[in-house]
XYZ file of C-alpha atoms in Angstrom:
425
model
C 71.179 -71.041 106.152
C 72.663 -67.583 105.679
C 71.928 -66.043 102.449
C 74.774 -65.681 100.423
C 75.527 -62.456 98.255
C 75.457 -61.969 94.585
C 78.189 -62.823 91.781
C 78.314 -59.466 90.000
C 82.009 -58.514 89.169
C 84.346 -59.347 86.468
C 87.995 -58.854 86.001
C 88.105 -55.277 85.469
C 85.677 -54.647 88.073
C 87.729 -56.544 90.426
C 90.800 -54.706 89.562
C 89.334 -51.092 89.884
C 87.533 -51.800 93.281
C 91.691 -52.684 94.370
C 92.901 -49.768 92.733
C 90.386 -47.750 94.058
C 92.058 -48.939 97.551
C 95.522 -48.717 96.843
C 95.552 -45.315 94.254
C 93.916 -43.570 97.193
C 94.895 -41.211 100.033
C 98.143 -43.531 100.300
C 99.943 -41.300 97.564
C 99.086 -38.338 98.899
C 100.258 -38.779 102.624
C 102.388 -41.708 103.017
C 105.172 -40.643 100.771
C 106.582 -37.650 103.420
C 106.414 -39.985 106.757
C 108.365 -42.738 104.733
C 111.106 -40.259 103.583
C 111.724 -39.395 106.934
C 112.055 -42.786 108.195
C 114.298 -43.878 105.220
C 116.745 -40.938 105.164
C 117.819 -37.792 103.050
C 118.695 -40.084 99.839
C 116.017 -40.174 97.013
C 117.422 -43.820 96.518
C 116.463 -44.726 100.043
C 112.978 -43.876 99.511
C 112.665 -46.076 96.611
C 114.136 -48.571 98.196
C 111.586 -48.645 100.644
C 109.333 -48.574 98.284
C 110.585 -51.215 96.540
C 110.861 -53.420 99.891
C 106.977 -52.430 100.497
C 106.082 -53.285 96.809
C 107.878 -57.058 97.585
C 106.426 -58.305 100.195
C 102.840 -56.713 98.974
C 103.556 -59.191 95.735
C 104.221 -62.163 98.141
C 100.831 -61.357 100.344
C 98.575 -61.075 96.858
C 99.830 -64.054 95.293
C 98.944 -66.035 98.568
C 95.861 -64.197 99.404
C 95.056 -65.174 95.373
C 95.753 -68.351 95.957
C 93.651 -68.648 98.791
C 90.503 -67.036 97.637
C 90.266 -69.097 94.437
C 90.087 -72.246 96.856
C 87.587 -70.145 98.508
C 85.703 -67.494 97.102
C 83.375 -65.704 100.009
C 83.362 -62.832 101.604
C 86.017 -62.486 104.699
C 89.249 -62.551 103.003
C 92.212 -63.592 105.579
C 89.650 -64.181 108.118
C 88.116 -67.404 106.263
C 91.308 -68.281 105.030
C 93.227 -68.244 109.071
C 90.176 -70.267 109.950
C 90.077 -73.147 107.249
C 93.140 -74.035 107.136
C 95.138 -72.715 110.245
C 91.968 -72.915 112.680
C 89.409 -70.590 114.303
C 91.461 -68.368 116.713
C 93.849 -67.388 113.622
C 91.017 -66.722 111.299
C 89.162 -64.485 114.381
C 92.435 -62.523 114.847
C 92.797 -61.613 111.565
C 89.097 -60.458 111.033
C 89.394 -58.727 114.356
C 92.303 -56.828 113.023
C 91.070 -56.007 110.022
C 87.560 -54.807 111.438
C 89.273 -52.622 114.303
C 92.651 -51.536 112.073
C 90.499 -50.540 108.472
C 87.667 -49.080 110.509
C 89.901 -46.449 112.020
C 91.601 -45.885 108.325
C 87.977 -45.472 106.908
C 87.931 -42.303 109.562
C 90.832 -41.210 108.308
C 90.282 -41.197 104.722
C 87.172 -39.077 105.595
C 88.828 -36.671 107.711
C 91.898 -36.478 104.286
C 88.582 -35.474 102.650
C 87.753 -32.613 104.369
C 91.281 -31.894 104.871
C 91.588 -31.049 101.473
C 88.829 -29.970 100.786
C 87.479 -27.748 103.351
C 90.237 -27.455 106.264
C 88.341 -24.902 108.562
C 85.243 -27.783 108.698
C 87.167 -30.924 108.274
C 84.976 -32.833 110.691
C 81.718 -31.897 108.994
C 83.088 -32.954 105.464
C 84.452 -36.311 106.581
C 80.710 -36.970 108.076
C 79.226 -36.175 105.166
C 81.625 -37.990 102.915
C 81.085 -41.137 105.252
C 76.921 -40.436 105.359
C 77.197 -40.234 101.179
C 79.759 -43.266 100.370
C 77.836 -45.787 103.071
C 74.915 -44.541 100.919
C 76.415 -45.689 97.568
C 77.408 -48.835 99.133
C 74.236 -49.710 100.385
C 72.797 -49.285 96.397
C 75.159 -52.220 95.879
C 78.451 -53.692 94.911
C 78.050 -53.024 90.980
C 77.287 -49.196 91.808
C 79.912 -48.856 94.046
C 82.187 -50.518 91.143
C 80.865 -47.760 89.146
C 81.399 -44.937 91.494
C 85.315 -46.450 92.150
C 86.431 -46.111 88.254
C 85.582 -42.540 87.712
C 87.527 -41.870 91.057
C 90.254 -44.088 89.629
C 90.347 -42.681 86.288
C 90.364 -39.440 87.500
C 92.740 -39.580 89.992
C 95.004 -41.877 87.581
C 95.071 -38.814 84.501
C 95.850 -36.285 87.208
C 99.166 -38.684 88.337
C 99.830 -38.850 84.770
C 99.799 -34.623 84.925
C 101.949 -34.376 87.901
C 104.074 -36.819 87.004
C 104.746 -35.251 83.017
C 105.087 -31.490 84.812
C 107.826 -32.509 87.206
C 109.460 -34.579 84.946
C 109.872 -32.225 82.079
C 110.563 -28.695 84.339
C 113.615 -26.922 84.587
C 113.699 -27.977 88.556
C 114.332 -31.649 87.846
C 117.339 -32.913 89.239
C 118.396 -36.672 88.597
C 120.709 -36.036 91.458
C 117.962 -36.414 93.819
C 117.586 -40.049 93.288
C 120.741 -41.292 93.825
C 121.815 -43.500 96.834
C 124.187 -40.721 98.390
C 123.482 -37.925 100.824
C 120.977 -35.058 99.899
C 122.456 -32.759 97.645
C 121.428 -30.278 100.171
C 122.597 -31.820 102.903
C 119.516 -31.139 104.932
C 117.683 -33.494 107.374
C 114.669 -33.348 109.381
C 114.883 -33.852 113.564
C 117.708 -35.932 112.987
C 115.831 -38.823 112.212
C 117.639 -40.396 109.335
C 118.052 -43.778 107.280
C 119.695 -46.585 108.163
C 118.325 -50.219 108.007
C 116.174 -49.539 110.691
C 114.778 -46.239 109.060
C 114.885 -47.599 106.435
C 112.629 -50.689 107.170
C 110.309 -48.534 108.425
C 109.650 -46.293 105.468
C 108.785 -49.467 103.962
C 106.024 -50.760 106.674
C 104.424 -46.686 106.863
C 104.833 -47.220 102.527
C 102.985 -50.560 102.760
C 99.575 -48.668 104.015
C 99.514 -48.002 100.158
C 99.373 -51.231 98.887
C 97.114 -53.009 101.403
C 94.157 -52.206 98.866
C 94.400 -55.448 96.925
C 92.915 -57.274 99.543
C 89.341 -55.614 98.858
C 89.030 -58.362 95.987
C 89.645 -60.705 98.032
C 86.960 -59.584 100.984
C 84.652 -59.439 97.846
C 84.965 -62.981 96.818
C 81.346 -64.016 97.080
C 80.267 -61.312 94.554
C 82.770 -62.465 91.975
C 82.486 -64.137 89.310
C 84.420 -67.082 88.334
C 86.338 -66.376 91.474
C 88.956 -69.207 90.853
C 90.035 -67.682 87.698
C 88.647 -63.978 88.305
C 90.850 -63.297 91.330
C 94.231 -65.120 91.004
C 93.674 -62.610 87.562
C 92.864 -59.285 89.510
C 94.929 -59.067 92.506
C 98.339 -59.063 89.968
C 97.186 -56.636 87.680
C 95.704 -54.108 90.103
C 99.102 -54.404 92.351
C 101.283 -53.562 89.286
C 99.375 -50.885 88.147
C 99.395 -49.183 91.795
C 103.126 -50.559 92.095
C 104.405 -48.691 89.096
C 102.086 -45.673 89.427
C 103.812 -45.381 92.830
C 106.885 -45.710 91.614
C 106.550 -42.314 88.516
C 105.008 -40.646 91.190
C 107.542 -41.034 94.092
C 110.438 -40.441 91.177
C 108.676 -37.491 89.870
C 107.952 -35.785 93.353
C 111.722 -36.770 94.234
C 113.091 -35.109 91.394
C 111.956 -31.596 92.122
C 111.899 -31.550 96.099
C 114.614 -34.012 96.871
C 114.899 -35.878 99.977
C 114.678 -33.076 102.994
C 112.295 -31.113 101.605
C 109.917 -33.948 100.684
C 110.222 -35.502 104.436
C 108.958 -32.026 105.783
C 106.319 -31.670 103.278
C 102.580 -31.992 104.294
C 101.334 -32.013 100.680
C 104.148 -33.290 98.664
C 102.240 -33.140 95.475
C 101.077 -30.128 95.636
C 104.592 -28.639 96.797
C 105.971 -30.859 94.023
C 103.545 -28.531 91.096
C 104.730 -25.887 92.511
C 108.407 -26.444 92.792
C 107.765 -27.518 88.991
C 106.446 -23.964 87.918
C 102.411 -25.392 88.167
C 101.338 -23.181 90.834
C 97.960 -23.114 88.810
C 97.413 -27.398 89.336
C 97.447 -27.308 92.758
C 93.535 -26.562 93.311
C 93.623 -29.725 90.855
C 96.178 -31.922 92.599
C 93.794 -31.080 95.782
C 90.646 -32.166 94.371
C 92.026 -35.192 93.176
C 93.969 -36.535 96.580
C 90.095 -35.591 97.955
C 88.699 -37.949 95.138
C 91.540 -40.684 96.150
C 90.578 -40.699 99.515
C 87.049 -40.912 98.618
C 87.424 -43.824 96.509
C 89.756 -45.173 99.571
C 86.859 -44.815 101.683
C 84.584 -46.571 100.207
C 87.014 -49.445 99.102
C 87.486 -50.033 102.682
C 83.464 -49.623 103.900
C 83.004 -52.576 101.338
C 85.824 -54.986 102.916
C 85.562 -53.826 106.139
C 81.382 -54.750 105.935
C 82.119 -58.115 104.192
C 84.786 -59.055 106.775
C 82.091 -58.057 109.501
C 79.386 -60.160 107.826
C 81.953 -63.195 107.599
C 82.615 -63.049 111.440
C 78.725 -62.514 112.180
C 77.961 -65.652 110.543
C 80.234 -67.185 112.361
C 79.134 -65.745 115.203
C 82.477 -63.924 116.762
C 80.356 -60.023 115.898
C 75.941 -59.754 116.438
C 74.478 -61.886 114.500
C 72.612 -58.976 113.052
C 75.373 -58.166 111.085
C 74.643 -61.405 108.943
C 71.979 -60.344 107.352
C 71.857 -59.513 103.198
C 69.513 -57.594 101.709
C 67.034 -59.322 99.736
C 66.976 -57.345 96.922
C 70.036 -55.597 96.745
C 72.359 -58.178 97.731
C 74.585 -56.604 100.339
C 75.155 -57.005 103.678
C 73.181 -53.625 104.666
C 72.990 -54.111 108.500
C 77.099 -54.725 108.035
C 77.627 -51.276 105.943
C 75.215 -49.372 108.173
C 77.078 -50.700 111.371
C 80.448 -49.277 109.814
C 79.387 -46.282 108.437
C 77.515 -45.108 111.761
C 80.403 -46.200 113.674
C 83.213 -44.438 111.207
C 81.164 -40.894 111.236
C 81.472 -41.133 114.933
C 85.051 -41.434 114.809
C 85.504 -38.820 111.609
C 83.362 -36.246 113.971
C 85.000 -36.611 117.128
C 89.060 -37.480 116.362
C 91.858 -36.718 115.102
C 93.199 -39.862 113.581
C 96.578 -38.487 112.309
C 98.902 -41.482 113.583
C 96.128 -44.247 111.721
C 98.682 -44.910 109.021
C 101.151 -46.552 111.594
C 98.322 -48.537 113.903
C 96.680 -49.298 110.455
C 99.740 -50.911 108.824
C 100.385 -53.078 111.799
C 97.454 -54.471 112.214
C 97.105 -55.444 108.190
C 100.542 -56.714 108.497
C 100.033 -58.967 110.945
C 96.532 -59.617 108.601
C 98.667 -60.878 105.566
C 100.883 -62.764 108.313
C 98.287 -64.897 108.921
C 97.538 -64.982 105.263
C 100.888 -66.202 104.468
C 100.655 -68.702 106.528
C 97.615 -70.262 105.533
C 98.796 -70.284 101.393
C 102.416 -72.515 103.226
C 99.395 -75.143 104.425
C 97.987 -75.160 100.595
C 99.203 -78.060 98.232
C 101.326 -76.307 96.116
C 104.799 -76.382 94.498
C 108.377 -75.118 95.615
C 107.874 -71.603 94.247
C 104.329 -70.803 96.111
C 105.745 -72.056 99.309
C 108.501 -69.890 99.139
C 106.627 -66.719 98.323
C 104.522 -67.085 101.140
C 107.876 -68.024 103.479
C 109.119 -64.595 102.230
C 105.561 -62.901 102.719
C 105.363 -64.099 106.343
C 108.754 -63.231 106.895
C 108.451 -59.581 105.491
C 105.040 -58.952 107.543
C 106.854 -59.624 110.927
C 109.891 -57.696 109.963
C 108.203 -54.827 109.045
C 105.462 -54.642 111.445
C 108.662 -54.889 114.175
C 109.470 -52.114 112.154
C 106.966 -49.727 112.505
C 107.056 -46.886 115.412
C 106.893 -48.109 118.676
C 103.515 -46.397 119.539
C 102.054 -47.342 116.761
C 103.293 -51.544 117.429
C 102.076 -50.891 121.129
C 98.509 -49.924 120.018
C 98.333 -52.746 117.772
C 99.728 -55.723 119.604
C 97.074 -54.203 122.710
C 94.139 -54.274 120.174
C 94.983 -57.558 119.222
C 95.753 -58.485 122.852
C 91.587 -57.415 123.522
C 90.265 -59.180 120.952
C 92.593 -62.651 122.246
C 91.012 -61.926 125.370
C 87.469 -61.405 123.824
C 87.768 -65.059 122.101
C 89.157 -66.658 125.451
C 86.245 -65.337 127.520
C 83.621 -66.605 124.139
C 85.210 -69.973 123.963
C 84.566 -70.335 127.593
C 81.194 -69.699 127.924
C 80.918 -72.000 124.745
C 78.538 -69.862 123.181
C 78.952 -66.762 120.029
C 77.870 -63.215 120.903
């Protein structure tokens, strides 16, 4: 019998290992690619947001749901498999692995983005050499490690969001549901439902994080109270942080200007008067990817360990270490693989292949929480959930759709080929 990891986390714990996913890098990059999609009003952006923030409600209430009635690690993966049967559960875990794996590469190369631009590669390898590191010391460290990046990143939201809000440059005009107040656009690529649909799938890469409590259900406690518990509070906090930050950053750039923006926070300081908290606003979307980073080495190692067991990834994978209680042959797998990617690509377009392949994740999710025995109201929030996932995965750009319906496509044909030969890998 596999060994089976250690119940270590509480409530809060839970909730800052999801905000540590979701208050990450996704602030700090998504918000100019989803202006662009959703047009030159301020209102269109939070609209999108808004849209994003839904359907992210209707996935964590079933993926809560779900991983009360069963708390170990794998998330949607053991879920698609229990109750919608093995091929669903393998499809979500194979999009998760492939789709989260690449966004762990990215997070590292946001790292040394920020931090050191001229040897981005080098810092991202480093970052990914240090974080599988703290991982590997275990889940309660890297709980730890995740709220003082949280905290951290959290008071210097709070600062942003207080110096554009009370400068001279803030114009309410910004967020209303007309045209700029400019009048600019960017490329011609403005709004409408369709833009407008896909702000909201590029904005829903921010919110994805919640499901890290849910990957970590076999090292919660109490999980059938513990996580129907977390997963709410940790998406309202990120929702309504979100929300300040996007109507802060609106108010001083507007529309056009935040669309065409590579580092719309610290343009926002700036445009604010607070040339002197850039260096600041920096260090902290560095932090926020870091604690991204290592949100998504834990799920993305759990989710690996699930399928091992299961034999659908080397069984080596399945191992836990006996004194440490992780999956270490899981975290090392991930982290050697990510530092490969971090030092050899560029991994700019991740946020579209990433989204698509969690939407179609939570899809899957959805669907499993309609199969639960539950009331009217559950039933329809995961109707809407599963709904929302196609739309806005349909949504997303078309490169970005293609890669992800191919890499799920492989890992169909992977399956087919396993289930012939009757036997796991």
């Amino acid at each position: 019998m596999d060994a089976e990891l250690k119940r270590t986390l509480g409530v809060f714990d839970a909730v800052v290992v999801g905000l540590g996913a979701m208050v990450g890098a996704g602030i700090f990059a998504a918000l100019a690619p989803a202006a662009r999609a959703a047009g030159p009003a301020g209102g269109a952006l939070l609209t999108a947001l808004g849209l994003a923030g839904g359907v992210a409600y209707c996935n964590a209430r079933s993926s809560a749901r779900l991983a009360a009635r069963y708390p170990s690690s794998g998330g949607t993966y053991v879920y698609g498999r229990e109750r919608l049967g093995p091929f669903w559960g393998y499809l979500a875990g194979w999009g998760f692995v492939i789709g989260k794996t690449a966004s762990c590469a990215a997070m590292a190369l946001t790292v040394g983005a920020y931090l050191w631009p001229g040897q981005r590669h080098v810092v991202a390898v480093a970052s990914v050499v240090a974080l599988t590191a703290a991982s590997y010391g275990g889940v309660r460290k890297s709980a730890r490690i995740a709220r003082v990046i949280v905290a951290t990143v959290l008071v210097v939201l709070a600062g942003v969001v207080a110096v554009c809000l009370a400068s001279g440059a803030a114009d309410p005009g910004w967020l209303g549901a007309g045209p700029a107040a400019d009048g600019r656009s960017v490329g011609g690529q403005w709004g409408g439902v369709a833009g407008l649909l896909q702000g909201a799938g590029l904005l829903f890469f921010a919110f994805a994080g919640y499901a890290r409590i849910a990957t970590l259900g076999e090292e919660v406690r109490d999980p059938e109270r513990t996580i129907p518990r977390a997963v709410p509070i940790a998406l309202g906090i990120a929702l309504l942080v979100y929300a300040a930050v996007a109507v802060a950053v609106l108010s001083v750039l507007g529309g056009a200007a935040l669309a065409g923006s590579t580092a719309p926070l610290v343009d926002a300081v700036r445009a604010a008067g607070w040339s002197g908290l850039a260096p600041v606003v920096r260090v902290a979307a560095a932090l926020a990817a870091l604690g991204s980073l290592l949100a998504l080495v834990l799920g993305v190692s759990r989710t690996s360990l699930a399928m091992a067991r299961d034999g659908h990834l080397p069984r080596l994978l399945a191992a836990v270490h006996p004194r440490r209680q992780v999956p270490h042959h899981a975290e090392l797998a991930v982290g050697t693989v990510v530092a490969v990617l971090a030092a050899t690509t560029d991994l700019r377009g991740a946020i579209g292949f990433s989204s698509f392949g969690v939407l179609v994740y939570y899809a899957i999710a959805n669907a499993s929480a309609w199969t639960l025995d539950s009331g009217v109201k559950d039933r329809a929030g995961a109707a809407v959930g599963l709904a929302g996932c196609v739309v806005l995965a349909c949504a997303l750009p078309v490169a970005s759709a293609v890669a992800g319906a191919a890499v799920l496509g492989a890992g169909a044909v992977v399956y087919a080929v396993r289930k012939r030969r009757g036997h796991g890998i």
